[in-house]
PDB file of C-alpha atoms and ligand atoms in Angstrom:
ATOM      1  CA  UNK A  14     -47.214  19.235   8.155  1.00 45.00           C
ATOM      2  CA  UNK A  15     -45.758  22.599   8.372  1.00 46.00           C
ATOM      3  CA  UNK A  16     -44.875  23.052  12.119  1.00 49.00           C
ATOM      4  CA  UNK A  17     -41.971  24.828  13.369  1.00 47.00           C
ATOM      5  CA  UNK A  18     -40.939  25.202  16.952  1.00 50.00           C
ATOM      6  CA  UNK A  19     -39.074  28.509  17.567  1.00 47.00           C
ATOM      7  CA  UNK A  20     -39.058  28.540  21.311  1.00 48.00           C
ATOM      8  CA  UNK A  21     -38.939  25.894  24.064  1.00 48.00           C
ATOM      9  CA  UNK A  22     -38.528  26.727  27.499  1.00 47.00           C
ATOM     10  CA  UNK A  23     -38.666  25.675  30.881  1.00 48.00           C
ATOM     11  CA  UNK A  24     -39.711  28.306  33.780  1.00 47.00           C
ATOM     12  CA  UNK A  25     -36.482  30.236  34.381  1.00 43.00           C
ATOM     13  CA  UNK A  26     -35.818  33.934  35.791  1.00 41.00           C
ATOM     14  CA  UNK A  27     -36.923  36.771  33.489  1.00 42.00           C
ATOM     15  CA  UNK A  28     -35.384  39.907  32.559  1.00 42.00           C
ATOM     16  CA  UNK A  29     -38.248  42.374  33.994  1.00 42.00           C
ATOM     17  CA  UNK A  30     -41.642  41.603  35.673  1.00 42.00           C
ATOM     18  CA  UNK A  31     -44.953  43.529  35.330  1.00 42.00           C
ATOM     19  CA  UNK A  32     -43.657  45.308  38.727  1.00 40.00           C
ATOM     20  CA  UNK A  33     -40.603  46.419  37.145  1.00 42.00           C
ATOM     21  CA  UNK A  34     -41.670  47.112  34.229  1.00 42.00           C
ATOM     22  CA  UNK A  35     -44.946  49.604  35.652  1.00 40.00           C
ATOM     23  CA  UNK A  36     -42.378  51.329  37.651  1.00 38.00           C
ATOM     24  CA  UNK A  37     -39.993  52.248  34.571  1.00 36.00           C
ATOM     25  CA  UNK A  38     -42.971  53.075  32.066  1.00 40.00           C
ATOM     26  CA  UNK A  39     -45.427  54.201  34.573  1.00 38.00           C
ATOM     27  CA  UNK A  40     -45.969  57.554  32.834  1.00 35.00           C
ATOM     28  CA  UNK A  41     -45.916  56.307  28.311  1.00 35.00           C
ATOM     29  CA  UNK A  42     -48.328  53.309  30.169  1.00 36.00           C
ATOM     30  CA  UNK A  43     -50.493  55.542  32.361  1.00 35.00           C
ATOM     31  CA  UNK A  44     -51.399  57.628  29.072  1.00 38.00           C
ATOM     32  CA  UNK A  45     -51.912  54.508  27.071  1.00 41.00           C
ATOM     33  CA  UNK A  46     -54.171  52.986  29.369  1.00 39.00           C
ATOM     34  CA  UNK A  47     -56.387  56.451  30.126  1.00 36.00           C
ATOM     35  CA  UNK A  48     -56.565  56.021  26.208  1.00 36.00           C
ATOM     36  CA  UNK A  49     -57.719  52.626  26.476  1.00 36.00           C
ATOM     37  CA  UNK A  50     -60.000  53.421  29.561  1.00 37.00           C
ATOM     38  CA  UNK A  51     -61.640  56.288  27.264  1.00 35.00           C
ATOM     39  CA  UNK A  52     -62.277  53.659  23.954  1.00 36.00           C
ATOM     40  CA  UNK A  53     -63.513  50.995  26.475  1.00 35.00           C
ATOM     41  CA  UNK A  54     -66.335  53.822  28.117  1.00 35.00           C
ATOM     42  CA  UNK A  55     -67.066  55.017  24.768  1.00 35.00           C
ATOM     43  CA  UNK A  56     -67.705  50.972  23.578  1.00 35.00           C
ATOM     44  CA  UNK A  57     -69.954  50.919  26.984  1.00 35.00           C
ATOM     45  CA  UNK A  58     -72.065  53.692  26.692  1.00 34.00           C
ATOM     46  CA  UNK A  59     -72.744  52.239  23.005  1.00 33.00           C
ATOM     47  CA  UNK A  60     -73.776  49.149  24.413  1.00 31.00           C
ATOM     48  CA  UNK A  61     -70.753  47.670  23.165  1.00 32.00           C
ATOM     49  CA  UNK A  62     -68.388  46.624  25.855  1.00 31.00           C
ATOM     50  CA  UNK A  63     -67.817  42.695  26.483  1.00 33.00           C
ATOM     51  CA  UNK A  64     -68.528  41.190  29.836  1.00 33.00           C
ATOM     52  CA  UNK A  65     -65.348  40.252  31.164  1.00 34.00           C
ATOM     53  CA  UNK A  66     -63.054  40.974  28.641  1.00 41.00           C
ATOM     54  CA  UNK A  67     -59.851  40.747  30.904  1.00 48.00           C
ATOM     55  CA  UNK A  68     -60.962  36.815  32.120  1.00 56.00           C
ATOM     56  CA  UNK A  69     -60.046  33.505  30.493  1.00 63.00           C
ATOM     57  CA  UNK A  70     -61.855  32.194  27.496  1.00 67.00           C
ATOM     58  CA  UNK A  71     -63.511  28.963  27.597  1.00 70.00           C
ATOM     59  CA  UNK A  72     -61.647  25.747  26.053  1.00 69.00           C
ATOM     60  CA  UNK A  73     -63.382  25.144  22.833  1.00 70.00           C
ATOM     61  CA  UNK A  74     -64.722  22.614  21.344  1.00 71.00           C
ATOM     62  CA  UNK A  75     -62.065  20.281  20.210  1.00 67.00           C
ATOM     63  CA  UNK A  76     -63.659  20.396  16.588  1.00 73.00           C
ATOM     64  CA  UNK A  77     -60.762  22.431  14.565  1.00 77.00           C
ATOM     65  CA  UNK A  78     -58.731  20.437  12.421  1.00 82.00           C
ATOM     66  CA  UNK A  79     -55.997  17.960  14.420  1.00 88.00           C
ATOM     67  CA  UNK A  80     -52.637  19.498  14.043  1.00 92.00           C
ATOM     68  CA  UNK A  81     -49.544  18.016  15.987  1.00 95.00           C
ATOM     69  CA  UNK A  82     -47.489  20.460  17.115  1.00 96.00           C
ATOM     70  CA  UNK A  83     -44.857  19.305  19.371  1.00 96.00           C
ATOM     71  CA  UNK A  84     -43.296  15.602  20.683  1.00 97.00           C
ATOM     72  CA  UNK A  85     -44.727  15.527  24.027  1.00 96.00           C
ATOM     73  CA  UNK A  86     -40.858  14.672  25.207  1.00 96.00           C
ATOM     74  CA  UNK A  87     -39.927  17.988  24.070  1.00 96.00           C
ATOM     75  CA  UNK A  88     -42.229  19.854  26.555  1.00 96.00           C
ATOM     76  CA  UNK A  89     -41.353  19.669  29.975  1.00 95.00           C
ATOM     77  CA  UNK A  90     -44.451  19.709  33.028  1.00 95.00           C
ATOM     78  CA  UNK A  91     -44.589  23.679  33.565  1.00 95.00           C
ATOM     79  CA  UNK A  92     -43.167  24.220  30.409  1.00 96.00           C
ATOM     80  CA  UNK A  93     -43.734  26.700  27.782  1.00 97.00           C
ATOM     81  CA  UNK A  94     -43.639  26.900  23.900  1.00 97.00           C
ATOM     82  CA  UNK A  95     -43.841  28.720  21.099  1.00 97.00           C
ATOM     83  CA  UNK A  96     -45.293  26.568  17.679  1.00 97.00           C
ATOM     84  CA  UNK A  97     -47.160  27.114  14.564  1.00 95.00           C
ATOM     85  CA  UNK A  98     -49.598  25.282  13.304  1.00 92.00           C
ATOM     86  CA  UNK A  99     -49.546  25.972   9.592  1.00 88.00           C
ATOM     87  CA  UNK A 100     -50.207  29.428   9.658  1.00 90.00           C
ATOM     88  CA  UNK A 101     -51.356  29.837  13.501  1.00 93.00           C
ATOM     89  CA  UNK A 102     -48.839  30.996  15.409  1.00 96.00           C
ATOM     90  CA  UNK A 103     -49.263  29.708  19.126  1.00 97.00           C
ATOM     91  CA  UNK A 104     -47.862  29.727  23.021  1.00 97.00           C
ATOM     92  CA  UNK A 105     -47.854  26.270  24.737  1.00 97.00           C
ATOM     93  CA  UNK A 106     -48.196  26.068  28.540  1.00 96.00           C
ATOM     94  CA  UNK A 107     -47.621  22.249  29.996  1.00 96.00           C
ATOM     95  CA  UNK A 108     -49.220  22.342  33.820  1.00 95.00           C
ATOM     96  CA  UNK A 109     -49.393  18.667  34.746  1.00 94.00           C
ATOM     97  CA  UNK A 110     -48.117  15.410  32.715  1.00 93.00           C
ATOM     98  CA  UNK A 111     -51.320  14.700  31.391  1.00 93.00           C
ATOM     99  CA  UNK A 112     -52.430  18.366  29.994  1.00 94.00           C
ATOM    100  CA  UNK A 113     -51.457  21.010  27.415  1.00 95.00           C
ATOM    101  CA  UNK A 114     -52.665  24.440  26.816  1.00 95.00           C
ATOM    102  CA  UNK A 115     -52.571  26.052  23.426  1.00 95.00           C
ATOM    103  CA  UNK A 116     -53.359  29.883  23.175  1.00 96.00           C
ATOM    104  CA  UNK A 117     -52.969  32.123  19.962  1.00 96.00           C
ATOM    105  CA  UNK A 118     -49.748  34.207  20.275  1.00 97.00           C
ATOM    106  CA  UNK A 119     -51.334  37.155  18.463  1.00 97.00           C
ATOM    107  CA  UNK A 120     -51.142  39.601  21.406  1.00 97.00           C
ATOM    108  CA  UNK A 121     -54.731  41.434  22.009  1.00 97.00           C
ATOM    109  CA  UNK A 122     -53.380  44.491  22.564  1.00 97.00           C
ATOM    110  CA  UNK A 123     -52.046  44.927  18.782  1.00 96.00           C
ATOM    111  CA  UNK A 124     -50.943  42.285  17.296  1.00 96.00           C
ATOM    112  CA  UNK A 125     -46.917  41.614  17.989  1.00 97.00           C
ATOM    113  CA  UNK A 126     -46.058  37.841  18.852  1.00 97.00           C
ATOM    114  CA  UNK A 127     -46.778  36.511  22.273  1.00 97.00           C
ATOM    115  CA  UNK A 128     -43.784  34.312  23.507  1.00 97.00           C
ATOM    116  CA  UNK A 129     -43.278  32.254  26.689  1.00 96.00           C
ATOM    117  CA  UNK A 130     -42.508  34.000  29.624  1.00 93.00           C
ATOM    118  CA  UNK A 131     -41.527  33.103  33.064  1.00 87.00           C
ATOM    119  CA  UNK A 132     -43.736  32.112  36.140  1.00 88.00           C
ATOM    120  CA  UNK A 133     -46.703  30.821  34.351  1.00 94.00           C
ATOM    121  CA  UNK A 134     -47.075  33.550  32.187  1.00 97.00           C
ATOM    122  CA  UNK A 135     -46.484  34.805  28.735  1.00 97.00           C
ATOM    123  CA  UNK A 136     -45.476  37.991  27.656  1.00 97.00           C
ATOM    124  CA  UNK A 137     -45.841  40.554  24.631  1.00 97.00           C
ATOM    125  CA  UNK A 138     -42.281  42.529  24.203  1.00 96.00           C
ATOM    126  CA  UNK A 139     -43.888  45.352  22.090  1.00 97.00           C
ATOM    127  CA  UNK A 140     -46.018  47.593  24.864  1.00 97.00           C
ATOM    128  CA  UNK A 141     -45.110  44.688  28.234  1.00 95.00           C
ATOM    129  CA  UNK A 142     -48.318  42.824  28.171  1.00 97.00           C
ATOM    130  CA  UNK A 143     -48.553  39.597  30.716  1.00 97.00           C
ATOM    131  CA  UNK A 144     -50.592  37.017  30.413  1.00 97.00           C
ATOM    132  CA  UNK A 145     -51.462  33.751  32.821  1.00 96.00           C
ATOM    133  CA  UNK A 146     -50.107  31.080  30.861  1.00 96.00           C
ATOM    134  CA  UNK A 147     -52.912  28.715  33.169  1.00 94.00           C
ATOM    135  CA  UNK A 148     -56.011  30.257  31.116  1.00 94.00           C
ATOM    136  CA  UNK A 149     -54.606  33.071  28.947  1.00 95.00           C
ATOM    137  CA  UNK A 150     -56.160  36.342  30.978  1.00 95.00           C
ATOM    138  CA  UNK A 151     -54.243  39.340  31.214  1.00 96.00           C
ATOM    139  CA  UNK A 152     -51.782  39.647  34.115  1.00 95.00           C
ATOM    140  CA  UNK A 153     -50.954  43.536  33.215  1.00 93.00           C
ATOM    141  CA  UNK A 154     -51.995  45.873  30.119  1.00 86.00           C
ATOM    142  CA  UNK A 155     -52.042  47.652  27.397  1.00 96.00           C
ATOM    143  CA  UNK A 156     -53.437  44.471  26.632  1.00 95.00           C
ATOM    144  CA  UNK A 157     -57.057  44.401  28.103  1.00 94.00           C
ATOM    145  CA  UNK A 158     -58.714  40.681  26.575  1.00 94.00           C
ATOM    146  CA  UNK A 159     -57.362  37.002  27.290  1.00 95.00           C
ATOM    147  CA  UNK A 160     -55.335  35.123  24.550  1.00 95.00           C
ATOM    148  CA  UNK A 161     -58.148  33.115  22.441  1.00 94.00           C
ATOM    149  CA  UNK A 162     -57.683  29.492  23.398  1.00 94.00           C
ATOM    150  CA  UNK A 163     -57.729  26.253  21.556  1.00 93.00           C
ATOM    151  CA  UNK A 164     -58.132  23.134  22.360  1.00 92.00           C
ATOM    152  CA  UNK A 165     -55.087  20.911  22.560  1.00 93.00           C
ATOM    153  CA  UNK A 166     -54.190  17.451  24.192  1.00 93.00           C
ATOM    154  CA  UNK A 167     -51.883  15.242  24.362  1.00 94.00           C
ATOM    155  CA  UNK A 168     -51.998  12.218  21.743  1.00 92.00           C
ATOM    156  CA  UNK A 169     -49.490   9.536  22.201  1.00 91.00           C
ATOM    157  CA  UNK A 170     -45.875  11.386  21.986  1.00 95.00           C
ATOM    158  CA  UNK A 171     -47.537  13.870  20.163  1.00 96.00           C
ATOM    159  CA  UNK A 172     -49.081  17.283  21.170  1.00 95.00           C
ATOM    160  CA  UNK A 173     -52.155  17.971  19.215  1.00 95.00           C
ATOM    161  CA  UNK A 174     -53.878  21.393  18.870  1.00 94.00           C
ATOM    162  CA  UNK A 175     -57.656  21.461  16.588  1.00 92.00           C
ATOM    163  CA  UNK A 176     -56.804  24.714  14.436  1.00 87.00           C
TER     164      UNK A 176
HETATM  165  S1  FES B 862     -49.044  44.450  20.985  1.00 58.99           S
HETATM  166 FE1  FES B 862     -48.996  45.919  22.588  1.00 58.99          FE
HETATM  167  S2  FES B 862     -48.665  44.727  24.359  1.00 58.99           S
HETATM  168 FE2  FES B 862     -48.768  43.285  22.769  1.00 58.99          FE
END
């Protein structure tokens, strides 16, 4: 097992939210997004465009291969985490005692590591993407698709995600 934990942590105050963070960038981020807006009409009018791309993606199957991840101990309820799973790099969301959440951290924006946030949510340091840390949708952009989900539970003291 080749699982590393690099991040654990509890909700706690954060250094800028999306509302800060529009108001400081709000002109390099305005460009970006009329960017983004002009790739995601050209995708549309080729018949292209995903339904939804911004919502939450559907728990899989739990089919994947078991990997534990984490002691369940060392996650607190509404806590957040970032693991691997050999080479899958993942954020952790605990919202009751009973459940887990396991998302990919590979931001869908372009790629930089998603790590836990605060309030629910995780965030992407390279262009400020948010993301709800209850189903992995965006929050705020560049980013414009949820963080692909896995499935994940909780097995004994362990925390299992099926990579
Ligand atoms: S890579 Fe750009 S916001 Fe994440």
């Amino acid at each position: 097992m080749e699982n590393k934990i690099s991040q654990v942590e509890a909700p706690a105050a954060e250094a800028a939210s999306p509302v800060e963070h529009d108001a400081v960038h709000q002109g390099c981020c305005t460009s970006r997004r009329a960017v983004l807006g002009g790739a995601v009409l050209g995708a549309a009018a080729l018949g292209l465009a995903a339904c939804g791309a911004s919502g939450p993606n559907e728990i899989p199957e739990a089919t994947g291969k078991p990997e534990p991840v984490l002691k369940t101990s060392d996650l607190a309820v509404g806590g957040q985490a970032s693991v691997t799973a050999g080479k899958t790099k993942l954020v952790l969301f605990r919202p009751s005692e009973k459940e887990v959440l396991a998302f990919s951290a590979v931001c869908t924006h372009a790629g930089c590591e998603v790590s836990p946030g605060s309030e629910n949510r995780f965030h992407c340091p390279c262009h400020e993407s948010w993301f709800k840390a209850e189903d992995g949708s965006v929050i705020s952009g560049p980013a414009n698709a949820a963080l692909p989900r896995f499935a994940c539970e909780i097995k004994g003291e362990d925390i299992v995600v099926y990579i």
